[in-house]
Amino acid sequence: MTHAITATGLIKRYGHVTALDGADFELRAGEILAVIGDNGAGKSTLIKILSGAITPDSGQLEVDGKAAHFSSPIDARNAGIETIYQTLAVAPAMSVAENLFLGRELRRSGPLGAVLRMLDKPRMLRESALHMKELEIGIASMTQPVETLSGGQRQGVAVARGAAFARHVVIMDEPTAALGVKESAMVLDLIRRVKDRGLAVVLVSHNMPHVFAVADRVHIQRLGRRVGLFDTPAISMNDVVALMTGVERRP
Amino acid sequence: MKTLVRFGPLIALLLACAFFATQSDRFLSTENFSLILQQVMVVGVLAIGQTIIILTAGVDLSCGAVMALGNIVMTKLAVNSGVPPMIAISAGIAVTTLFGFANGLLVSAIKLPPFIVTLGTLNIAFAITQLYSSAQTITELPAAMTALGASSGVLLTLALYGVAWFALSQTAAGRHVYALGNDAEAARLAGIATSKLLVSVYVIAGALYGVAALLLVARTGVGDPQAGQTENLDAITAVVLGGTSLFGGRGTVIGTLIGTLIVGVFRNGLTLMGVSSVYQILITGMLVILAVSTDKLSRR
Amino acid sequence: MLVQRITLVVALVLAPAIARAQQPIIGLITKTETNPFFVKMKEGAQQAAKENGVKLITASGKNDADNASQVTALENMASAGARVILITVDDAKAIVPAIRKVRAKGVVVIALDSPPDPIDATDALFATDNYRAGTLIGQYARTALGNKPARIATLDAFPGHPVAAQRHNGFLAGFGLKAPAKTSGELGHPAEVVCMADSYGNQAKGQTGMENCLQKNPDINVVYTMNEPAAAGAHTALKAAGKDKNVIVLSVDGGCQGIRDVRAGNIAATAQQYPLKMAALGVAAGAAYIKSGKKPSGYTDTGVALIDSKNVKTGLELCFGTK
């Protein structure tokens, strides 16, 4: 089975600070992998490399078994990896549909689209509605501005965008961090539905209960390296936290 | 409240027209309206450029000064250097576009605040204009330069508004301009080439200032080095009155057209009423405050 | 020996420079750098400085309302040792404290073209009598109009411009209408004035103002404009409305472009003023003070002359700007 993503020996330094010190990474196709670690463990640096936002100083990266080099987020997208940032990266004044298709807008067929480069707004509205329906995200109108939505709904828009365009992997950075109990539960359901579509999910989260609620495996990051990779049924929350904080070392 | 904001400028314009119609029987005539359109077309075209810049959460304080430079370049080349009119006009527009490019480069590559950059270009453009023209008006222009004086100039202005409307609302690039102004980071993460887009916006605006210069030359029949001094703020006023937010990402270019017309209608109407121009200045100020407040309040 | 020779040579070479450096200094501060009116003034000042054996240093504001630069210039020139400073004030009131400060240091300050407020804030004033300028063209207009009832449009500058007010009110007085006093900043508005618009002294706005006035009163037959660019704009509007032959256009200034407009018939008459004369008289008065210690005082009217189609030649000889 080809792994969706593997990385070995990733190193990234910022001046005197070493963010990644020979980190490894492995994501199986179609699984939900949680990436956890304390602040300064190198989680966000790792994720940024996978999403193409930054390039490692050294190390290997493979997507679907083939070597990959991402010099920009577009490269990662083209490789089939979509990232949902913690800030969501949505334009608040623009509509749900516009945000869904931001940067990937659909054009009308024929000369209207080719010559005048006219957008096919009706089609984008329809397809947005379809994506929302498939992921069971409860947003009434695709034309309403994103700023009028609740936190959970906004998260839904960002996730739907990632899921709609991802071919292999969706990376989610702290998707439940800003949400209340009910909306968090909605988002966790949403993550499961993304997996049901056949996409692998990298879930970065501080929230242990949420991690254990949805993740198949957990990747523990500490001091710039991976210190553990376990199936979630096979390890307890306490042990995970211990490894994360370095209280106890387990072979 | 939302509809009020969206249609506010139009309602204000219609109310103003209705009011002036009651105050003077000379207001509601095709001749008078045609005149108003001719009077606003120069600022109108400047304001299209200003709109797209303000949509990116920027501002351009140099638009009038750059236009003035354009109008001097094209007329001086034609009259003093004997350059054929079409080439002189193109040269003038090329100069204004170059200034736009400089503004865009400084804002996007060096990341300087647009307010400060354009304040600088304002002074530079003004100084070059005075030096190049020796502060003298240039007269006796070739006929080709004044062709767009009246109705053809107005038609060109309206056509440019049409093109701008289409580009901003019906094309991906136009939506990207809104995204850039609304949340630049989101736009970047969505894969939009934000630096390139920002520079293009300023370049297009610069070209439009050159067209405005041509319309000015056509309307007045001279190259005027003292032109454009109040137009810097007039263009911004038109954009704000039209409901476009100075914070970026919100507004329409049709709103700007209405904003431009509001200023022109008030000036014309108050003159017809024999009211002192001080009141025109006062009313414009009040309308701007009203427009900005309505915009802010509607987003509570 | 060699050292002595070198010193002698150096002294001889530097002597003229030293002599120049020891010349008394007179400063000239204009409103702007490039307006042909001030270019002419500066020319006149430089010529007069040479003739009077004084050194001229110059500075200007960035625009018509730039008080701050003029304050800085006053201070800098006083530090540089200027004994006399000539200034065309941008802001009649705001500049007064700075003027008083340098006068307290013993510098004689002479106002040119625009009076400060109060008028005695400077030692002396050499200026056009703008009210008189207006009166001249007002009288001309009355005569030219003959017995016809007057329908006057005025294209003024912008609210609060004192020179514009003087010209406007002078025009009304010269025309024989009720007008505010010479010192008033209010624009007179008798019934015969059927339309007033602001031109900001600018051609494009002059055109817009004239268009709107013609909409209001198509039967306007006299147009007073506060300066020649505004008049040019008025003419464009009148021509577009087919009225340029029947309407009498008046203006003030006497710039070369304006005189050419008189020659072409676009302006019926203009009141010409003499910036060169202002500067020359100012420098001469300053030099006289430096030599004799006698301070200049009072207001000297540097004159206005009416230029119409009959004496265009004179107008062109004395005009400022590109001939």
mmCIF file of C-alpha atoms in Angstrom, chain A residues 41-215:
data_model
loop_
_atom_site.group_PDB
_atom_site.id
_atom_site.type_symbol
_atom_site.label_atom_id
_atom_site.label_comp_id
_atom_site.label_asym_id
_atom_site.label_seq_id
_atom_site.Cartn_x
_atom_site.Cartn_y
_atom_site.Cartn_z
ATOM 1 C CA ALA A 41 7.764 20.876 19.250
ATOM 2 C CA GLY A 42 7.858 21.735 15.558
ATOM 3 C CA LYS A 43 4.241 20.822 14.725
ATOM 4 C CA SER A 44 3.435 23.920 12.749
ATOM 5 C CA THR A 45 6.783 23.859 10.928
ATOM 6 C CA LEU A 46 6.134 20.266 9.930
ATOM 7 C CA ILE A 47 2.658 21.106 8.696
ATOM 8 C CA LYS A 48 3.881 24.133 6.768
ATOM 9 C CA ILE A 49 6.387 21.927 4.947
ATOM 10 C CA LEU A 50 3.674 19.429 4.066
ATOM 11 C CA SER A 51 1.394 22.193 2.837
ATOM 12 C CA GLY A 52 4.099 23.830 0.794
ATOM 13 C CA ALA A 53 4.192 27.059 2.745
ATOM 14 C CA ILE A 54 7.888 26.631 3.595
ATOM 15 C CA THR A 55 10.733 24.475 2.299
ATOM 16 C CA PRO A 56 12.903 22.282 4.553
ATOM 17 C CA ASP A 57 16.638 22.862 4.759
ATOM 18 C CA SER A 58 17.152 19.143 4.161
ATOM 19 C CA GLY A 59 15.223 15.880 4.168
ATOM 20 C CA GLN A 60 13.078 13.837 1.808
ATOM 21 C CA LEU A 61 9.426 14.156 1.008
ATOM 22 C CA GLU A 62 7.342 11.633 -0.939
ATOM 23 C CA VAL A 63 3.745 11.881 -2.022
ATOM 24 C CA ASP A 64 2.067 8.710 -3.201
ATOM 25 C CA GLY A 65 5.456 7.044 -3.444
ATOM 26 C CA LYS A 66 6.952 9.721 -5.691
ATOM 27 C CA ALA A 67 9.535 12.281 -4.579
ATOM 28 C CA ALA A 68 8.046 15.724 -4.098
ATOM 29 C CA HIS A 69 9.388 19.268 -3.724
ATOM 30 C CA PHE A 70 6.943 21.992 -2.818
ATOM 31 C CA SER A 71 8.152 25.526 -3.457
ATOM 32 C CA SER A 72 4.737 27.052 -2.829
ATOM 33 C CA PRO A 73 1.304 26.115 -1.514
ATOM 34 C CA ILE A 74 0.203 25.734 -5.129
ATOM 35 C CA ASP A 75 2.662 22.893 -5.626
ATOM 36 C CA ALA A 76 1.195 21.062 -2.645
ATOM 37 C CA ARG A 77 -2.308 21.659 -3.986
ATOM 38 C CA ASN A 78 -1.311 20.351 -7.372
ATOM 39 C CA ALA A 79 0.030 17.241 -5.636
ATOM 40 C CA GLY A 80 -3.444 16.722 -4.201
ATOM 41 C CA ILE A 81 -2.854 18.116 -0.696
ATOM 42 C CA GLU A 82 -5.256 20.745 0.621
ATOM 43 C CA THR A 83 -4.645 22.692 3.817
ATOM 44 C CA ILE A 84 -7.208 24.227 6.130
ATOM 45 C CA TYR A 85 -5.410 26.839 8.190
ATOM 46 C CA GLN A 86 -6.206 27.691 11.744
ATOM 47 C CA THR A 87 -7.236 31.168 10.625
ATOM 48 C CA LEU A 88 -9.436 29.515 7.996
ATOM 49 C CA ALA A 89 -8.101 31.821 5.280
ATOM 50 C CA VAL A 90 -11.531 32.915 4.121
ATOM 51 C CA ALA A 91 -12.445 36.375 2.883
ATOM 52 C CA PRO A 92 -15.191 37.451 5.318
ATOM 53 C CA ALA A 93 -16.990 39.866 3.025
ATOM 54 C CA MET A 94 -17.265 37.357 0.207
ATOM 55 C CA SER A 95 -19.904 34.673 -0.118
ATOM 56 C CA VAL A 96 -19.678 31.002 0.745
ATOM 57 C CA ALA A 97 -19.525 30.021 -2.917
ATOM 58 C CA GLU A 98 -16.908 32.643 -3.735
ATOM 59 C CA ASN A 99 -14.734 31.457 -0.892
ATOM 60 C CA LEU A 100 -15.127 27.847 -1.857
ATOM 61 C CA PHE A 101 -13.859 28.580 -5.330
ATOM 62 C CA LEU A 102 -11.369 31.303 -4.390
ATOM 63 C CA GLY A 103 -8.377 31.008 -6.676
ATOM 64 C CA ARG A 104 -10.042 28.199 -8.603
ATOM 65 C CA GLU A 105 -13.036 29.944 -10.058
ATOM 66 C CA LEU A 106 -15.089 28.268 -12.788
ATOM 67 C CA ARG A 107 -15.534 30.062 -16.073
ATOM 68 C CA ARG A 108 -18.381 29.952 -18.494
ATOM 69 C CA SER A 109 -18.000 27.707 -21.467
ATOM 70 C CA GLY A 110 -17.521 29.072 -24.943
ATOM 71 C CA PRO A 111 -16.331 32.566 -25.867
ATOM 72 C CA LEU A 112 -17.881 34.189 -22.793
ATOM 73 C CA GLY A 113 -15.507 32.211 -20.653
ATOM 74 C CA ALA A 114 -12.545 31.922 -22.973
ATOM 75 C CA VAL A 115 -12.439 35.453 -24.371
ATOM 76 C CA LEU A 116 -14.262 37.584 -21.808
ATOM 77 C CA ARG A 117 -13.187 35.317 -18.951
ATOM 78 C CA MET A 118 -16.642 35.508 -17.473
ATOM 79 C CA LEU A 119 -17.325 33.528 -14.324
ATOM 80 C CA ASP A 120 -19.943 30.823 -14.224
ATOM 81 C CA LYS A 121 -21.596 31.951 -11.028
ATOM 82 C CA PRO A 122 -24.698 29.750 -11.263
ATOM 83 C CA ARG A 123 -22.531 26.657 -11.623
ATOM 84 C CA MET A 124 -20.325 27.623 -8.687
ATOM 85 C CA LEU A 125 -23.422 28.162 -6.564
ATOM 86 C CA ARG A 126 -24.796 24.762 -7.521
ATOM 87 C CA GLU A 127 -21.577 22.914 -6.894
ATOM 88 C CA SER A 128 -21.000 24.664 -3.576
ATOM 89 C CA ALA A 129 -24.444 23.638 -2.439
ATOM 90 C CA LEU A 130 -23.665 20.073 -3.475
ATOM 91 C CA HIS A 131 -20.411 19.960 -1.531
ATOM 92 C CA MET A 132 -22.125 21.319 1.546
ATOM 93 C CA LYS A 133 -24.861 18.759 1.230
ATOM 94 C CA GLU A 134 -22.450 15.861 0.858
ATOM 95 C CA LEU A 135 -20.591 16.876 3.965
ATOM 96 C CA GLU A 136 -23.871 17.636 5.709
ATOM 97 C CA ILE A 137 -22.823 21.174 6.551
ATOM 98 C CA GLY A 138 -25.849 23.200 7.502
ATOM 99 C CA ILE A 139 -25.569 26.466 5.623
ATOM 100 C CA ALA A 140 -28.749 27.787 4.099
ATOM 101 C CA SER A 141 -27.513 30.093 1.383
ATOM 102 C CA MET A 142 -24.369 29.917 -0.712
ATOM 103 C CA THR A 143 -24.588 33.632 -1.409
ATOM 104 C CA GLN A 144 -24.406 34.814 2.158
ATOM 105 C CA PRO A 145 -21.151 36.461 3.250
ATOM 106 C CA VAL A 146 -18.974 34.218 5.366
ATOM 107 C CA GLU A 147 -18.797 36.818 8.103
ATOM 108 C CA THR A 148 -22.498 36.251 8.819
ATOM 109 C CA LEU A 149 -21.875 32.570 9.660
ATOM 110 C CA SER A 150 -21.156 31.075 13.050
ATOM 111 C CA GLY A 151 -17.685 29.815 13.916
ATOM 112 C CA GLY A 152 -18.612 26.229 13.223
ATOM 113 C CA GLN A 153 -20.233 27.085 9.908
ATOM 114 C CA ARG A 154 -17.155 29.025 8.867
ATOM 115 C CA GLN A 155 -15.034 26.038 9.743
ATOM 116 C CA GLY A 156 -17.435 24.033 7.605
ATOM 117 C CA VAL A 157 -16.831 26.283 4.624
ATOM 118 C CA ALA A 158 -13.051 25.966 5.016
ATOM 119 C CA VAL A 159 -13.283 22.179 5.386
ATOM 120 C CA ALA A 160 -15.645 21.864 2.432
ATOM 121 C CA ARG A 161 -13.189 23.815 0.324
ATOM 122 C CA GLY A 162 -10.339 21.562 1.327
ATOM 123 C CA ALA A 163 -12.357 18.392 0.859
ATOM 124 C CA ALA A 164 -13.797 19.503 -2.474
ATOM 125 C CA PHE A 165 -10.434 20.002 -4.101
ATOM 126 C CA ALA A 166 -8.177 17.535 -2.301
ATOM 127 C CA ARG A 167 -7.219 14.453 -4.191
ATOM 128 C CA HIS A 168 -5.333 12.646 -1.442
ATOM 129 C CA VAL A 169 -4.839 14.591 1.751
ATOM 130 C CA VAL A 170 -6.568 17.258 3.789
ATOM 131 C CA ILE A 171 -4.489 18.938 6.484
ATOM 132 C CA MET A 172 -6.486 20.579 9.272
ATOM 133 C CA ASP A 173 -4.751 22.909 11.704
ATOM 134 C CA GLU A 174 -6.591 23.138 15.059
ATOM 135 C CA PRO A 175 -10.080 22.900 13.538
ATOM 136 C CA THR A 176 -11.912 22.832 16.869
ATOM 137 C CA ALA A 177 -9.742 25.253 18.817
ATOM 138 C CA ALA A 178 -12.118 28.192 18.576
ATOM 139 C CA LEU A 179 -15.372 26.267 18.810
ATOM 140 C CA GLY A 180 -17.814 25.390 21.555
ATOM 141 C CA VAL A 181 -18.891 21.856 22.435
ATOM 142 C CA LYS A 182 -21.763 21.510 20.003
ATOM 143 C CA GLU A 183 -19.937 22.998 17.052
ATOM 144 C CA SER A 184 -16.823 20.941 17.814
ATOM 145 C CA ALA A 185 -18.909 17.795 17.660
ATOM 146 C CA MET A 186 -20.237 18.929 14.271
ATOM 147 C CA VAL A 187 -16.714 19.442 12.991
ATOM 148 C CA LEU A 188 -15.559 16.053 14.238
ATOM 149 C CA ASP A 189 -18.456 14.456 12.360
ATOM 150 C CA LEU A 190 -17.399 16.450 9.355
ATOM 151 C CA ILE A 191 -13.854 15.095 9.622
ATOM 152 C CA ARG A 192 -15.205 11.583 9.621
ATOM 153 C CA ARG A 193 -17.213 12.304 6.501
ATOM 154 C CA VAL A 194 -14.121 13.637 4.794
ATOM 155 C CA LYS A 195 -12.438 10.335 5.532
ATOM 156 C CA ASP A 196 -15.501 8.539 4.160
ATOM 157 C CA ARG A 197 -14.821 10.284 0.868
ATOM 158 C CA GLY A 198 -11.523 8.447 0.694
ATOM 159 C CA LEU A 199 -9.270 11.306 1.692
ATOM 160 C CA ALA A 200 -6.529 11.082 4.305
ATOM 161 C CA VAL A 201 -6.702 13.684 7.049
ATOM 162 C CA VAL A 202 -3.807 15.161 8.997
ATOM 163 C CA LEU A 203 -5.333 16.608 12.126
ATOM 164 C CA VAL A 204 -3.213 18.981 14.172
ATOM 165 C CA SER A 205 -4.778 19.467 17.556
ATOM 166 C CA HIS A 206 -4.143 20.256 21.210
ATOM 167 C CA ASN A 207 -7.402 18.718 22.228
ATOM 168 C CA MET A 208 -6.809 15.135 23.408
ATOM 169 C CA PRO A 209 -10.435 14.059 23.668
ATOM 170 C CA HIS A 210 -11.093 15.288 20.124
ATOM 171 C CA VAL A 211 -7.985 13.534 18.876
ATOM 172 C CA PHE A 212 -8.977 10.274 20.425
ATOM 173 C CA ALA A 213 -12.534 10.664 19.192
ATOM 174 C CA VAL A 214 -11.642 10.674 15.491
ATOM 175 C CA ALA A 215 -8.003 9.766 14.835
#
